[in-house]
Rosetta silent file (secondary structure, phi, psi, omega in degrees, C-alpha in Angstrom):
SEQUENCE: XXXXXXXXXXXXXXXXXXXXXXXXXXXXXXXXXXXXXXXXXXXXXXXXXXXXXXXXXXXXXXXXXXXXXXXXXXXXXXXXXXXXXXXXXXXXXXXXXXXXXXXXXXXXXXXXXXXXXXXXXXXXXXXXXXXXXXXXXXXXXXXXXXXXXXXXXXXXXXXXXXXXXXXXXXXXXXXXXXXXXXXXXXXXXXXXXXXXXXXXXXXXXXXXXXXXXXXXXXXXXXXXXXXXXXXXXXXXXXXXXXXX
SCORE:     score description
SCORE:     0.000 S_00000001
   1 L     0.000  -34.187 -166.456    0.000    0.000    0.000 S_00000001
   2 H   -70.398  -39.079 -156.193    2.661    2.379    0.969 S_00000001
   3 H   -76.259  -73.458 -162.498    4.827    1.884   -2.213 S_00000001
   4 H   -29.389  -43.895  156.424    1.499    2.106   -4.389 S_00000001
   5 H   -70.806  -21.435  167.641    1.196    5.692   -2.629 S_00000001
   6 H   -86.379  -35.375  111.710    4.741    6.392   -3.194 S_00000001
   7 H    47.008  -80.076 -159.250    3.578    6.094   -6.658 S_00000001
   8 H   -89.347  -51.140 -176.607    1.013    8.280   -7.154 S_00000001
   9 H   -96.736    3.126  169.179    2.963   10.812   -5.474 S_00000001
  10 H   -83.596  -30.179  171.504    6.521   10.435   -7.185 S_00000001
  11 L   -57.785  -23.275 -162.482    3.847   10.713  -10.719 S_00000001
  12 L    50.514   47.920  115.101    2.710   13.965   -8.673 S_00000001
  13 L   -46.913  -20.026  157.944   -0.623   12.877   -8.996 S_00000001
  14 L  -148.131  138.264  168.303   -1.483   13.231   -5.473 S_00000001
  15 L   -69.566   82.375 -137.605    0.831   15.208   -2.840 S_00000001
  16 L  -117.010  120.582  161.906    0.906   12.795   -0.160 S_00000001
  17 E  -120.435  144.073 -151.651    2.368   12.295    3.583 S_00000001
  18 E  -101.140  117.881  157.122    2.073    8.835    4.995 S_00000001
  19 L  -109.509  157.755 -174.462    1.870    8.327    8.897 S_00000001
  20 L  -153.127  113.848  168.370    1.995    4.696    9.897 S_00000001
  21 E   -67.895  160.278 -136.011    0.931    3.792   13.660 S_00000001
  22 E  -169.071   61.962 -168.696    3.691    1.539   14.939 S_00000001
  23 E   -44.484  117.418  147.629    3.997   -0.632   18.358 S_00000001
  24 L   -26.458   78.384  115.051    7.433    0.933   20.026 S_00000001
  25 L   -40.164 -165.963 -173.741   10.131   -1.204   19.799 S_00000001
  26 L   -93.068  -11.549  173.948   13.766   -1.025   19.346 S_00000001
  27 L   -81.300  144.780  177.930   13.430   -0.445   15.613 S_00000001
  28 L   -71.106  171.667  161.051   13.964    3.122   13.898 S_00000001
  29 L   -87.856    7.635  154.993   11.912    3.968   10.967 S_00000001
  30 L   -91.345  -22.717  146.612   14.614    3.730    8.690 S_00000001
  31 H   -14.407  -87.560 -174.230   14.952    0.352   10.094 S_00000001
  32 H   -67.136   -6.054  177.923   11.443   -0.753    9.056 S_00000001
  33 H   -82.957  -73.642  168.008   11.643    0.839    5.820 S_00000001
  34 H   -85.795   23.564  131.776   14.300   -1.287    4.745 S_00000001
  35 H   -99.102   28.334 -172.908   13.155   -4.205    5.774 S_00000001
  36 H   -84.748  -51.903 -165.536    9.624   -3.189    3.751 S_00000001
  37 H   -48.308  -62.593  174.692   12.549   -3.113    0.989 S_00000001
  38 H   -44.948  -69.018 -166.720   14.438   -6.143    1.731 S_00000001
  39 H   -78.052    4.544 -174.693   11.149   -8.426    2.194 S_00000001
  40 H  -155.459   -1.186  163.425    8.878   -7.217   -0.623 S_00000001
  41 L    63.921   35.703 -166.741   11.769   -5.881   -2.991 S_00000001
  42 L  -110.320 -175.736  129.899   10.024   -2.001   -2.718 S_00000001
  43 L  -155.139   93.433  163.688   11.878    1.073   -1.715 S_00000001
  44 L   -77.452  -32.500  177.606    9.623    3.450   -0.362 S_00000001
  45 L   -42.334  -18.972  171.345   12.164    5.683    1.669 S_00000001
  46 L  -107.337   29.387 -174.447   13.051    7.359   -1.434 S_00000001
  47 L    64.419   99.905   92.741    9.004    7.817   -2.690 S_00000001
  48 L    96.871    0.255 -159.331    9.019    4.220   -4.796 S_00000001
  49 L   148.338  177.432  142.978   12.241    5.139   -6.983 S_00000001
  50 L   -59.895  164.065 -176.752   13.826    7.471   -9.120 S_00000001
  51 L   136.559  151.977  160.941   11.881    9.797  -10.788 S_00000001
  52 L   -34.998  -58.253 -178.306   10.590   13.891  -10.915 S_00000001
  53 L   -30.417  -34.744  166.540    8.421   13.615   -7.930 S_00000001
  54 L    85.840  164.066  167.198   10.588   14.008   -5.061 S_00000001
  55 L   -51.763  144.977  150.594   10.120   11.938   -1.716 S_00000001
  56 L  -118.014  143.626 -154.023    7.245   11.045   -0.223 S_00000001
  57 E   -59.414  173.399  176.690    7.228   12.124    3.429 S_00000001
  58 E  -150.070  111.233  156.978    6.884    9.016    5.842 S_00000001
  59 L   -83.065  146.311 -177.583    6.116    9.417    9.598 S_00000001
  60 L  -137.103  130.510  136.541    6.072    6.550   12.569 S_00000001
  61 E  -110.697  108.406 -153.498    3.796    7.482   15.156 S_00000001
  62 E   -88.759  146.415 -175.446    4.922    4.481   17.720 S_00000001
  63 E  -111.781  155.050 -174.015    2.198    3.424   20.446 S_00000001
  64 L   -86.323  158.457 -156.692    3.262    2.719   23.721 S_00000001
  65 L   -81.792  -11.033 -162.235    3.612   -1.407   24.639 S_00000001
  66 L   -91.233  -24.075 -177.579    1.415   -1.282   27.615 S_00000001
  67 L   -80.524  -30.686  149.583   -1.483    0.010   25.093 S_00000001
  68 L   -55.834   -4.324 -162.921   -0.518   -2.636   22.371 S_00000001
  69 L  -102.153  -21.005 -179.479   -0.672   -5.475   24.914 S_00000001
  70 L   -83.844   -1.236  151.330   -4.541   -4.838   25.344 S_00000001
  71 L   -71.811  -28.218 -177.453   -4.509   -6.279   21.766 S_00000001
  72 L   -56.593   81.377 -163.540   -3.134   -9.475   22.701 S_00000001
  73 L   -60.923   21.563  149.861   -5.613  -12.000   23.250 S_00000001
  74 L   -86.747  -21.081 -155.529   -3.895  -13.423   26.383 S_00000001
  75 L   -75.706  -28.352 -173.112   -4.753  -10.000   27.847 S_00000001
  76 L  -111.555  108.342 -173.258   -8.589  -11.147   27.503 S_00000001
  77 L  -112.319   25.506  158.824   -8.976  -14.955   28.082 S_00000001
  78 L  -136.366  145.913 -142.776  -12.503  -14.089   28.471 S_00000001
  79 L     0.949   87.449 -166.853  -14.869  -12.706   26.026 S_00000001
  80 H   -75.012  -51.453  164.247  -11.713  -12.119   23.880 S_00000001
  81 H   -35.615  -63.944 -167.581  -13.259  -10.086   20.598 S_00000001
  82 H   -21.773  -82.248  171.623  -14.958   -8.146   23.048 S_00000001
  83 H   -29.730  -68.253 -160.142  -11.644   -7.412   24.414 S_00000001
  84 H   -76.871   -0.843 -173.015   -8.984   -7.066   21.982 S_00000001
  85 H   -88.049  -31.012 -168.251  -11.648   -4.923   19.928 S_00000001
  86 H   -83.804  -41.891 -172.835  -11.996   -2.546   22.454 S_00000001
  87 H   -70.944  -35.028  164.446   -8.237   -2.797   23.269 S_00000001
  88 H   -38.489  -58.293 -176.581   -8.261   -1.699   18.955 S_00000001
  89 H   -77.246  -22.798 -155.112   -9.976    1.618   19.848 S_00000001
  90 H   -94.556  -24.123 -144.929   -7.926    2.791   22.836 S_00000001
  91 H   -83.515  -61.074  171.919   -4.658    2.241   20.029 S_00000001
  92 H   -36.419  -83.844  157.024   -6.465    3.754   17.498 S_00000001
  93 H     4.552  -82.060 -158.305   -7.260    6.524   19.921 S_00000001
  94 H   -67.488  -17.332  153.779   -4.124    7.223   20.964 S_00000001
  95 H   -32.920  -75.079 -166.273   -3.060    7.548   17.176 S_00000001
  96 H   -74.996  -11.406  148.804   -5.444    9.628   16.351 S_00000001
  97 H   -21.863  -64.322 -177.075   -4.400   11.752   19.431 S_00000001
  98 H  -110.729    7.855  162.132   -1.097   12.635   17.486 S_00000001
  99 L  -168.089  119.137  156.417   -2.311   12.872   13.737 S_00000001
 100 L   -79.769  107.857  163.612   -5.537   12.697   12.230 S_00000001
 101 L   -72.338  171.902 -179.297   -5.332   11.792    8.951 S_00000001
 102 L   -84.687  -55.098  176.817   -7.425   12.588    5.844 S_00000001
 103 E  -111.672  109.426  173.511   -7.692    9.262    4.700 S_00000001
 104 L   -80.312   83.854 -145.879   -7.395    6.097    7.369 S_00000001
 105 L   -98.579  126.771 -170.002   -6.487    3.042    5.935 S_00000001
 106 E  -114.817  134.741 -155.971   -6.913    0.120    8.533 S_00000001
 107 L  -138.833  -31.997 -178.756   -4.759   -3.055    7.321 S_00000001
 108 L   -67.689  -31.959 -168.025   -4.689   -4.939   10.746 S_00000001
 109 L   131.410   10.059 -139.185   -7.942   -6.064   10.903 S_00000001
 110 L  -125.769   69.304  177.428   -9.351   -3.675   13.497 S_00000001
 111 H   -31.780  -41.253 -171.199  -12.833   -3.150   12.051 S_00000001
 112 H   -90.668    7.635  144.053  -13.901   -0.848   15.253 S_00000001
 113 H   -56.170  -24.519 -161.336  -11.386    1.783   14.280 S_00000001
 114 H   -97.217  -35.993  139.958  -13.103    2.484   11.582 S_00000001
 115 H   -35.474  -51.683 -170.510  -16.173    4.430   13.831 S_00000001
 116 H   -71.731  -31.396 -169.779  -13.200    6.477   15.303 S_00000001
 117 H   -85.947  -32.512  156.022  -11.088    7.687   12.068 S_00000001
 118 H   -49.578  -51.552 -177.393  -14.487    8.745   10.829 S_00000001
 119 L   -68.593   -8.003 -178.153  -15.619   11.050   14.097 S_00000001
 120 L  -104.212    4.640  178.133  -12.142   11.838   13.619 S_00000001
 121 L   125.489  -44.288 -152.985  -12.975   13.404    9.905 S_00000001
 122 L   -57.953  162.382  175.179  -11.317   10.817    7.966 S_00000001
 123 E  -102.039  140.518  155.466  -12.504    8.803    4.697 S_00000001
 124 L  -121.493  122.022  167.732  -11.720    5.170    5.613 S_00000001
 125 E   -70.585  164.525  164.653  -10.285    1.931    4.175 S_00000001
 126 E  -172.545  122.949  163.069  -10.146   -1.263    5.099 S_00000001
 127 E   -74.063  125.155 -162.188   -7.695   -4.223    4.310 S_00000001
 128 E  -131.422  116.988  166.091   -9.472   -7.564    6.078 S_00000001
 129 L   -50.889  -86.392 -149.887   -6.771  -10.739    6.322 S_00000001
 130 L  -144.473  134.913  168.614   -8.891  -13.067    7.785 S_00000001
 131 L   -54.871  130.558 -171.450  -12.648  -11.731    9.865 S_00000001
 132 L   -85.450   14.730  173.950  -12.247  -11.350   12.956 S_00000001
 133 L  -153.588  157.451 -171.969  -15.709  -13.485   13.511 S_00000001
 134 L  -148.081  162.827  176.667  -16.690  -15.617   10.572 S_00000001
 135 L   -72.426  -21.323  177.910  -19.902  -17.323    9.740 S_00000001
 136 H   -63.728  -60.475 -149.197  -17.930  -20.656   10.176 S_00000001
 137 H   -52.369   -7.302 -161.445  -17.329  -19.647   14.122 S_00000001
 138 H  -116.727  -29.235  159.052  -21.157  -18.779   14.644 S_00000001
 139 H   -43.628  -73.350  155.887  -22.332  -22.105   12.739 S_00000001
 140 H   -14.806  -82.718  146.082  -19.748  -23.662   15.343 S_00000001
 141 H   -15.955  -94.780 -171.308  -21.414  -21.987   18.235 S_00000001
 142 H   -34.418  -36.651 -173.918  -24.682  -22.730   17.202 S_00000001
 143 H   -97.153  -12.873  154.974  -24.567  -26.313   16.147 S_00000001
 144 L    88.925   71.642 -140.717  -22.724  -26.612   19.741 S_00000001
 145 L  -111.462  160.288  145.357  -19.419  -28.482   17.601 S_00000001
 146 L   -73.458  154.279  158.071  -16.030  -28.296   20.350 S_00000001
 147 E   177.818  161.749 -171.319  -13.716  -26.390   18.760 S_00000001
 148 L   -43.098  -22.258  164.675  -10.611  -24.014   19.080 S_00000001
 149 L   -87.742  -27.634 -162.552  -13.574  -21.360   19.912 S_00000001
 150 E  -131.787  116.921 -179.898  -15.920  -23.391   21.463 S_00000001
 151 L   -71.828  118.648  146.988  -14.719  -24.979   24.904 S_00000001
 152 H    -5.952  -47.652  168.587  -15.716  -29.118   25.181 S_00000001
 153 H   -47.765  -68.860  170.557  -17.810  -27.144   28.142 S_00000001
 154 H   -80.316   -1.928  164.739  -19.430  -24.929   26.910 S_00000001
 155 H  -103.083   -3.256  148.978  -21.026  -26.987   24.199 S_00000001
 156 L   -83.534    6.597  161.395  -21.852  -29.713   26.161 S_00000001
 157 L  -104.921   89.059 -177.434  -23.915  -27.248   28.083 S_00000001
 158 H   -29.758  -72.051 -154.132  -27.482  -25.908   26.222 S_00000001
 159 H   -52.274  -44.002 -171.615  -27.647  -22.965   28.702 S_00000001
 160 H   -86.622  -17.559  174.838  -24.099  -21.840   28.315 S_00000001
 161 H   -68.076  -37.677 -178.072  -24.032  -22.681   24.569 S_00000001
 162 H   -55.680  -69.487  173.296  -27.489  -20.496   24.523 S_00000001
 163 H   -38.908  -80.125 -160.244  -25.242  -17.203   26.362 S_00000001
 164 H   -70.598   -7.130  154.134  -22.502  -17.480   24.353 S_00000001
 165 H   -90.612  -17.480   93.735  -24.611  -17.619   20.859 S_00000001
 166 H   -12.118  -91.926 -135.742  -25.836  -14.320   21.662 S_00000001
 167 L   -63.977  -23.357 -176.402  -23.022  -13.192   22.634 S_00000001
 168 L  -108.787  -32.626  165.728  -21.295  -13.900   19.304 S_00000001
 169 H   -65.806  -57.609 -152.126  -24.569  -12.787   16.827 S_00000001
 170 H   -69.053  -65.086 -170.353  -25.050   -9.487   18.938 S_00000001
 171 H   -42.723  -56.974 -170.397  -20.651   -9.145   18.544 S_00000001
 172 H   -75.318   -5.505  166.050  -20.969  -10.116   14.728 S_00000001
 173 H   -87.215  -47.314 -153.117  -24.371   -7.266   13.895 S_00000001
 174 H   -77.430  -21.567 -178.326  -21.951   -5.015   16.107 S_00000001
 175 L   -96.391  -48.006  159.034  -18.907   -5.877   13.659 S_00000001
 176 H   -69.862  -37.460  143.127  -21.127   -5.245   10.293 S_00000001
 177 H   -50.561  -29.530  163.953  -21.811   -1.931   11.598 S_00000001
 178 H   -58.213  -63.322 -173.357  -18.434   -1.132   12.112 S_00000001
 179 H   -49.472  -33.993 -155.092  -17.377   -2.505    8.670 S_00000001
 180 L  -104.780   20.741  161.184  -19.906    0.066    7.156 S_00000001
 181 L  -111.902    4.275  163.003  -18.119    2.969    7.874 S_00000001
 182 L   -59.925  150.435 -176.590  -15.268    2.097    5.510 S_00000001
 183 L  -114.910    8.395 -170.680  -15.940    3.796    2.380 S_00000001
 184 E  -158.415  134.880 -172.415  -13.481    1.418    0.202 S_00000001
 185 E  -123.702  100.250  158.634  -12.928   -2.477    1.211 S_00000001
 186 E   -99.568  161.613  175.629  -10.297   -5.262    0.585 S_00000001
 187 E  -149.120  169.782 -149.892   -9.955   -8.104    1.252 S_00000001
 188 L  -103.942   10.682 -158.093   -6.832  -10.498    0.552 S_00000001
 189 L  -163.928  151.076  156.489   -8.738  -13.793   -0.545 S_00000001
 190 H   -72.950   -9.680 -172.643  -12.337  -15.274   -1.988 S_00000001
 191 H   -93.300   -5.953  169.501  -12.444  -16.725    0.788 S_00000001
 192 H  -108.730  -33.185  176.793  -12.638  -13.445    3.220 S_00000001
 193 H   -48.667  -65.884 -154.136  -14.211  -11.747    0.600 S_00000001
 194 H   -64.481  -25.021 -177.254  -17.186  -14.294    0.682 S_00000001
 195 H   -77.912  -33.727 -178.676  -17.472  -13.915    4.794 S_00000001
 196 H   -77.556  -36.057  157.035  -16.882  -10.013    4.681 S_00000001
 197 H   -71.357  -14.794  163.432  -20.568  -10.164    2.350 S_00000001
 198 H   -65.450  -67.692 -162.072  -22.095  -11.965    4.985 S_00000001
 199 H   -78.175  -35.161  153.221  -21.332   -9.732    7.667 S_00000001
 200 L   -97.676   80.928  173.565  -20.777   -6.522    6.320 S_00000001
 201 L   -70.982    5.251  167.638  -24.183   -5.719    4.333 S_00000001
 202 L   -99.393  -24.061 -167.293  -23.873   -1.993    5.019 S_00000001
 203 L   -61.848  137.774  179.637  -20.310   -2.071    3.880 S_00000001
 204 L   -64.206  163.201 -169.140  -19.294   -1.169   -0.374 S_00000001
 205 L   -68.419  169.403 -168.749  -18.899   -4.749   -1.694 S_00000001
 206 L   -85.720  169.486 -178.982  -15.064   -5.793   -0.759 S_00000001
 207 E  -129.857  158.485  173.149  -12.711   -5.777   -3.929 S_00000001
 208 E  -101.601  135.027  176.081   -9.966   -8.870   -3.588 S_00000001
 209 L  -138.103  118.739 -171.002   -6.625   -7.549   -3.570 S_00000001
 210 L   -69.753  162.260  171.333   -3.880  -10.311   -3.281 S_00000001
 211 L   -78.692  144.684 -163.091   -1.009   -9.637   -0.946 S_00000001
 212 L   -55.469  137.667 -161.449    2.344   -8.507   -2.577 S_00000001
 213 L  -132.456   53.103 -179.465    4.311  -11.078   -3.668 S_00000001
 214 L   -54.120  118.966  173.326    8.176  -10.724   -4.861 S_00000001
 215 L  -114.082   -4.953 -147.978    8.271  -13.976   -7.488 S_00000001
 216 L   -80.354  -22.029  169.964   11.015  -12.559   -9.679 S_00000001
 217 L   -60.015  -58.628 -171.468   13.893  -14.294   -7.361 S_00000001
 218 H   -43.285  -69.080  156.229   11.423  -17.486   -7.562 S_00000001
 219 H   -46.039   23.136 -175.825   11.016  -17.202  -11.120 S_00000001
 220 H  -140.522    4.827  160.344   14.776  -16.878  -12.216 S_00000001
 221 L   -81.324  157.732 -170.003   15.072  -20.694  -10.623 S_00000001
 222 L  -106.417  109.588  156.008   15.601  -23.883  -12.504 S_00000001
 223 L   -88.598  152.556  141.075   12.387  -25.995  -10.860 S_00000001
 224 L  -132.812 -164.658 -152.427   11.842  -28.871  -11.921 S_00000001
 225 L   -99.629 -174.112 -158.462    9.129  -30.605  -13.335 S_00000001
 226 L   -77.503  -13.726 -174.025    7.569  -33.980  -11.236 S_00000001
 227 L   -68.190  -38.149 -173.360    9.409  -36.140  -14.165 S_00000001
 228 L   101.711   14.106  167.061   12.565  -35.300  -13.232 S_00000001
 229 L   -46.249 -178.032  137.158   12.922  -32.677  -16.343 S_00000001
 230 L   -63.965 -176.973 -171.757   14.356  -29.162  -16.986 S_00000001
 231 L   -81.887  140.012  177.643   12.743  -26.519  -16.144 S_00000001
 232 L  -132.576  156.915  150.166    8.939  -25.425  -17.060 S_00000001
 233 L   -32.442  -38.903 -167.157    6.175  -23.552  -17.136 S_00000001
 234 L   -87.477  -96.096  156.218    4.094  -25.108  -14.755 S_00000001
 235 L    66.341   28.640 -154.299    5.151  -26.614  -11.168 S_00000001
 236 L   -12.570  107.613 -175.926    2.350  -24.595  -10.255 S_00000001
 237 L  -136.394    9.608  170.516    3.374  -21.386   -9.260 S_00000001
 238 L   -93.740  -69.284 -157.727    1.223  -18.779  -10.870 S_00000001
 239 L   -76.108  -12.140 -166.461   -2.043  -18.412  -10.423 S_00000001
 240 L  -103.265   22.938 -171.299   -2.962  -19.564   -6.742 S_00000001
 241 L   -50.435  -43.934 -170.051   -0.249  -17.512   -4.545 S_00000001
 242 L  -128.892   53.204  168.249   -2.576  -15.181   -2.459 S_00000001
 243 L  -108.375    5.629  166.402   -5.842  -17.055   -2.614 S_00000001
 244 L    23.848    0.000    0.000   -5.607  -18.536    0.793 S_00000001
């Protein structure tokens, strides 16, 4: 996303400065910039390249570790969405605290961010991995299955299966509202794509955008084929890389 903005603005089509919220750590932000470089074969630190355009500015605003840690779903080993969603907003918060941007582009996942950079002015995106509630987990729930979600307990128990199936429709209506203040939607797969139209019906439909992919080291290798051949076309390596 970043280089795709360093782009636009080494082209001077849009003048652009880039803040990127950041859990503190020991790395600088020329640090993480080249390893954006290193790992995805980019250089944004110069605006994307050579070229007319000039730099595009780049900003860290770094969050403090005790305020990242309420993301951590050890912090909540009980109603855990709840939690780390809520723990989303205080981050967000604290963000938005030392720059409000014009446009808020959410990449993590953190749907309920997306109320705050609007009240905070902003037009907002949002990149979605993986949902952070899916239609499998409430089918789970519901059908009262065990499962990495659903405690051996609490699905052998109607009453407590009953609580916590609420508790997960009323979270996932509360999570489609959220999604529908993005005004532009990706998602990285068909397979989040198909979950993010379940849940967010207020939301513009999601566009699939795969995740970046450096092949040209892959694609300068001699594979070989299952025969025991030279090198081919297939060995399938094209088309299904970010379709998770």
């Amino acid at each position: 996303m970043v280089h795709t903005l360093a782009q636009l603005h080494r082209e001077k089509k849009r003048r652009l400065h880039v803040v990127i919220f950041a859990q503190k750590g020991p790395k600088t932000p020329e640090q993480i910039l080249a390893g954006a470089e290193e790992r995805f074969g980019i250089d944004v630190s110069t605006g994307g390249g050579s070229g007319g355009g000039g730099s595009m500015k780049i900003d860290f605003v770094f969050i403090e570790t005790e305020l990242i840690d309420l993301l951590h779903a050890e912090t909540w080993p009980r109603f855990t969405m709840i939690g780390q969603s809520y723990g989303s907003m205080v981050v967000a918060w604290r963000g938005f605290q030392t720059a409000t941007p014009d446009l808020y582009f959410d990449t993590t996942g953190a749907a309920f961010t997306l109320p705050l950079g609007k009240l905070c002015g902003a037009r907002c995106a949002a990149y979605v991995h993986y949902p952070t509630i899916s239609t499998d987990m409430l089918a789970m729930v519901y059908s009262r299955r065990p499962s990495y979600n659903h405690d051996s307990a609490i699905a052998s128990s109607k009453l407590a299966s009953l609580v916590k199936c609420v508790y997960y429709f009323l979270f996932a209506g509360l999570y489609g509202v959220a999604g529908a203040f993005a005004n532009v939607v990706f998602v990285n797969s068909s397979w989040t794509r198909d979950h993010i139209e379940a849940l967010w019906r207020l939301s513009p439909a999601p566009t699939v955008l795969y995740p970046p992919v450096n092949v040209e080291a892959l694609a300068a290798l001699p594979f070989a084929s299952a025969g025991g051949g030279g090198s081919g076309d297939g060995g399938g390596g094209g088309n299904g890389g970010g379709g998770g």
